[in-house]
JSON list of C-alpha atoms in Angstrom, two decimals:
[
{"chain": "A", "resi": 860, "resn": "SER", "atom": "CA", "xyz": [-161.07, 88.43, -114.37]},
{"chain": "A", "resi": 861, "resn": "PRO", "atom": "CA", "xyz": [-159.87, 88.60, -117.99]},
{"chain": "A", "resi": 862, "resn": "ILE", "atom": "CA", "xyz": [-156.35, 87.44, -117.02]},
{"chain": "A", "resi": 863, "resn": "LEU", "atom": "CA", "xyz": [-155.39, 84.27, -115.13]},
{"chain": "A", "resi": 864, "resn": "ILE", "atom": "CA", "xyz": [-151.80, 83.94, -113.86]},
{"chain": "A", "resi": 865, "resn": "LEU", "atom": "CA", "xyz": [-150.66, 80.53, -112.61]},
{"chain": "A", "resi": 866, "resn": "ASP", "atom": "CA", "xyz": [-147.34, 79.54, -111.05]},
{"chain": "A", "resi": 867, "resn": "GLU", "atom": "CA", "xyz": [-146.47, 75.86, -111.48]},
{"chain": "A", "resi": 868, "resn": "PRO", "atom": "CA", "xyz": [-150.08, 74.58, -111.62]},
{"chain": "A", "resi": 869, "resn": "PHE", "atom": "CA", "xyz": [-148.84, 71.07, -112.50]},
{"chain": "A", "resi": 870, "resn": "SER", "atom": "CA", "xyz": [-146.38, 70.62, -109.62]},
{"chain": "A", "resi": 871, "resn": "ASN", "atom": "CA", "xyz": [-146.81, 67.38, -107.68]},
{"chain": "A", "resi": 872, "resn": "ILE", "atom": "CA", "xyz": [-149.83, 66.41, -109.78]},
{"chain": "A", "resi": 873, "resn": "ASP", "atom": "CA", "xyz": [-150.26, 62.93, -111.24]},
{"chain": "A", "resi": 874, "resn": "ILE", "atom": "CA", "xyz": [-150.29, 62.60, -115.05]},
{"chain": "A", "resi": 875, "resn": "VAL", "atom": "CA", "xyz": [-154.05, 61.98, -115.32]},
{"chain": "A", "resi": 876, "resn": "SER", "atom": "CA", "xyz": [-154.85, 65.08, -113.26]},
{"chain": "A", "resi": 877, "resn": "LYS", "atom": "CA", "xyz": [-152.33, 67.11, -115.30]},
{"chain": "A", "resi": 878, "resn": "SER", "atom": "CA", "xyz": [-154.33, 66.19, -118.39]},
{"chain": "A", "resi": 879, "resn": "HIS", "atom": "CA", "xyz": [-157.59, 67.31, -116.76]},
{"chain": "A", "resi": 880, "resn": "ILE", "atom": "CA", "xyz": [-156.08, 70.61, -115.62]},
{"chain": "A", "resi": 881, "resn": "ALA", "atom": "CA", "xyz": [-154.61, 71.21, -119.09]},
{"chain": "A", "resi": 882, "resn": "LYS", "atom": "CA", "xyz": [-158.03, 70.67, -120.70]},
{"chain": "A", "resi": 883, "resn": "VAL", "atom": "CA", "xyz": [-159.66, 73.16, -118.32]},
{"chain": "A", "resi": 884, "resn": "LEU", "atom": "CA", "xyz": [-156.94, 75.75, -118.96]},
{"chain": "A", "resi": 885, "resn": "LEU", "atom": "CA", "xyz": [-157.14, 75.29, -122.72]},
{"chain": "A", "resi": 886, "resn": "LYS", "atom": "CA", "xyz": [-160.91, 75.78, -122.58]},
{"chain": "A", "resi": 887, "resn": "LEU", "atom": "CA", "xyz": [-160.51, 78.90, -120.41]},
{"chain": "A", "resi": 888, "resn": "SER", "atom": "CA", "xyz": [-157.88, 80.27, -122.80]},
{"chain": "A", "resi": 889, "resn": "LYS", "atom": "CA", "xyz": [-160.60, 80.84, -125.38]},
{"chain": "A", "resi": 890, "resn": "GLU", "atom": "CA", "xyz": [-162.11, 83.47, -123.05]},
{"chain": "A", "resi": 891, "resn": "LYS", "atom": "CA", "xyz": [-159.13, 84.73, -121.02]},
{"chain": "A", "resi": 892, "resn": "LEU", "atom": "CA", "xyz": [-155.45, 85.54, -121.27]},
{"chain": "A", "resi": 893, "resn": "ILE", "atom": "CA", "xyz": [-153.69, 82.79, -119.33]},
{"chain": "A", "resi": 894, "resn": "ILE", "atom": "CA", "xyz": [-150.09, 83.20, -118.24]},
{"chain": "A", "resi": 895, "resn": "VAL", "atom": "CA", "xyz": [-148.46, 80.08, -116.81]},
{"chain": "A", "resi": 896, "resn": "SER", "atom": "CA", "xyz": [-145.05, 79.59, -115.23]},
{"chain": "A", "resi": 897, "resn": "MET", "atom": "CA", "xyz": [-143.94, 75.97, -115.58]},
{"chain": "A", "resi": 898, "resn": "HIS", "atom": "CA", "xyz": [-140.94, 73.72, -116.12]},
{"chain": "A", "resi": 899, "resn": "ASP", "atom": "CA", "xyz": [-142.42, 71.63, -118.95]},
{"chain": "A", "resi": 900, "resn": "PRO", "atom": "CA", "xyz": [-143.65, 73.94, -121.72]},
{"chain": "A", "resi": 901, "resn": "THR", "atom": "CA", "xyz": [-145.12, 71.04, -123.70]},
{"chain": "A", "resi": 902, "resn": "LEU", "atom": "CA", "xyz": [-148.08, 70.42, -121.37]},
{"chain": "A", "resi": 903, "resn": "LEU", "atom": "CA", "xyz": [-150.17, 73.29, -122.77]},
{"chain": "A", "resi": 904, "resn": "LEU", "atom": "CA", "xyz": [-148.69, 73.34, -126.26]},
{"chain": "A", "resi": 905, "resn": "GLU", "atom": "CA", "xyz": [-151.99, 72.62, -128.03]},
{"chain": "A", "resi": 906, "resn": "GLY", "atom": "CA", "xyz": [-153.53, 75.99, -127.20]},
{"chain": "A", "resi": 907, "resn": "THR", "atom": "CA", "xyz": [-150.42, 78.13, -126.81]},
{"chain": "A", "resi": 908, "resn": "THR", "atom": "CA", "xyz": [-149.99, 81.08, -129.15]},
{"chain": "A", "resi": 909, "resn": "ASN", "atom": "CA", "xyz": [-146.78, 82.50, -127.65]},
{"chain": "A", "resi": 910, "resn": "ILE", "atom": "CA", "xyz": [-144.16, 81.08, -125.33]},
{"chain": "A", "resi": 911, "resn": "ILE", "atom": "CA", "xyz": [-141.27, 82.61, -123.44]},
{"chain": "A", "resi": 912, "resn": "ILE", "atom": "CA", "xyz": [-138.42, 80.62, -121.96]},
{"chain": "A", "resi": 913, "resn": "LEU", "atom": "CA", "xyz": [-136.28, 82.39, -119.37]},
{"chain": "A", "resi": 914, "resn": "GLY", "atom": "CA", "xyz": [-133.03, 81.36, -117.79]},
{"chain": "A", "resi": 915, "resn": "TYR", "atom": "CA", "xyz": [-129.30, 81.88, -117.52]},
{"chain": "A", "resi": 916, "resn": "GLY", "atom": "CA", "xyz": [-129.61, 85.59, -118.36]},
{"chain": "A", "resi": 917, "resn": "LYS", "atom": "CA", "xyz": [-131.32, 84.99, -121.70]},
{"chain": "A", "resi": 918, "resn": "HIS", "atom": "CA", "xyz": [-134.78, 84.46, -123.12]},
{"chain": "A", "resi": 919, "resn": "ALA", "atom": "CA", "xyz": [-136.55, 83.08, -126.16]},
{"chain": "A", "resi": 920, "resn": "PHE", "atom": "CA", "xyz": [-140.02, 84.35, -127.13]},
{"chain": "A", "resi": 921, "resn": "GLY", "atom": "CA", "xyz": [-142.42, 83.64, -129.96]},
{"chain": "A", "resi": 922, "resn": "ASP", "atom": "CA", "xyz": [-144.40, 80.97, -131.73]},
{"chain": "A", "resi": 923, "resn": "PRO", "atom": "CA", "xyz": [-144.09, 77.66, -129.83]},
{"chain": "A", "resi": 924, "resn": "LEU", "atom": "CA", "xyz": [-143.13, 75.76, -132.98]},
{"chain": "A", "resi": 925, "resn": "LYS", "atom": "CA", "xyz": [-140.13, 78.06, -133.45]},
{"chain": "A", "resi": 926, "resn": "ILE", "atom": "CA", "xyz": [-139.15, 78.20, -129.78]},
{"chain": "A", "resi": 927, "resn": "LEU", "atom": "CA", "xyz": [-139.63, 74.55, -128.85]},
{"chain": "A", "resi": 928, "resn": "ASN", "atom": "CA", "xyz": [-136.94, 73.12, -131.07]},
{"chain": "A", "resi": 929, "resn": "PHE", "atom": "CA", "xyz": [-133.98, 71.07, -129.93]},
{"chain": "A", "resi": 930, "resn": "ASP", "atom": "CA", "xyz": [-131.36, 73.80, -130.26]},
{"chain": "A", "resi": 931, "resn": "VAL", "atom": "CA", "xyz": [-133.33, 76.41, -128.30]},
{"chain": "A", "resi": 932, "resn": "LEU", "atom": "CA", "xyz": [-134.41, 73.95, -125.61]},
{"chain": "A", "resi": 933, "resn": "LYS", "atom": "CA", "xyz": [-130.82, 72.70, -125.25]},
{"chain": "A", "resi": 934, "resn": "GLN", "atom": "CA", "xyz": [-129.69, 76.26, -124.42]},
{"chain": "A", "resi": 935, "resn": "PHE", "atom": "CA", "xyz": [-132.05, 76.39, -121.45]},
{"chain": "A", "resi": 936, "resn": "TYR", "atom": "CA", "xyz": [-132.43, 72.77, -120.31]},
{"chain": "A", "resi": 937, "resn": "GLY", "atom": "CA", "xyz": [-128.99, 71.40, -121.20]},
{"chain": "A", "resi": 938, "resn": "ASP", "atom": "CA", "xyz": [-128.70, 67.62, -121.03]},
{"chain": "A", "resi": 939, "resn": "SER", "atom": "CA", "xyz": [-132.31, 67.32, -119.81]},
{"chain": "A", "resi": 940, "resn": "VAL", "atom": "CA", "xyz": [-133.49, 67.65, -123.42]},
{"chain": "A", "resi": 941, "resn": "ILE", "atom": "CA", "xyz": [-133.58, 64.43, -125.38]},
{"chain": "A", "resi": 942, "resn": "ILE", "atom": "CA", "xyz": [-135.15, 63.34, -128.65]},
{"chain": "A", "resi": 943, "resn": "VAL", "atom": "CA", "xyz": [-136.97, 60.02, -128.81]},
{"chain": "A", "resi": 944, "resn": "ASP", "atom": "CA", "xyz": [-138.38, 59.09, -132.22]},
{"chain": "A", "resi": 945, "resn": "LYS", "atom": "CA", "xyz": [-138.47, 62.75, -133.28]},
{"chain": "A", "resi": 946, "resn": "CYS", "atom": "CA", "xyz": [-140.50, 63.75, -130.19]},
{"chain": "A", "resi": 947, "resn": "LYS", "atom": "CA", "xyz": [-139.30, 66.41, -127.77]},
{"chain": "A", "resi": 948, "resn": "HIS", "atom": "CA", "xyz": [-139.11, 65.41, -124.12]},
{"chain": "A", "resi": 949, "resn": "ILE", "atom": "CA", "xyz": [-137.90, 67.34, -121.10]},
{"chain": "A", "resi": 950, "resn": "ILE", "atom": "CA", "xyz": [-136.69, 65.30, -118.18]},
{"chain": "A", "resi": 951, "resn": "ASP", "atom": "CA", "xyz": [-137.55, 67.02, -114.91]},
{"chain": "A", "resi": 952, "resn": "THR", "atom": "CA", "xyz": [-134.66, 66.34, -112.55]},
{"chain": "A", "resi": 953, "resn": "HIS", "atom": "CA", "xyz": [-135.92, 68.61, -109.75]}
]
């Protein structure tokens, strides 16, 4: 299939396995359109060309470098967004 749609493929997966899955998806993305629903948009950032964040009756769509900035993330994730040494982190409190 030319399109792969995944819903929360990283849920309940240890960090090492998340890395392996991300590498496989990034490799597949060179051949297929991959659409992923996930809570942490940074996991596949390396190969992402567009990102959409949905929530609270609003959305943000576009280039990941423009969308994944502190102000936009704060609108959707609230106090779960922190900056540590100029790195973006999302704390999953689910």
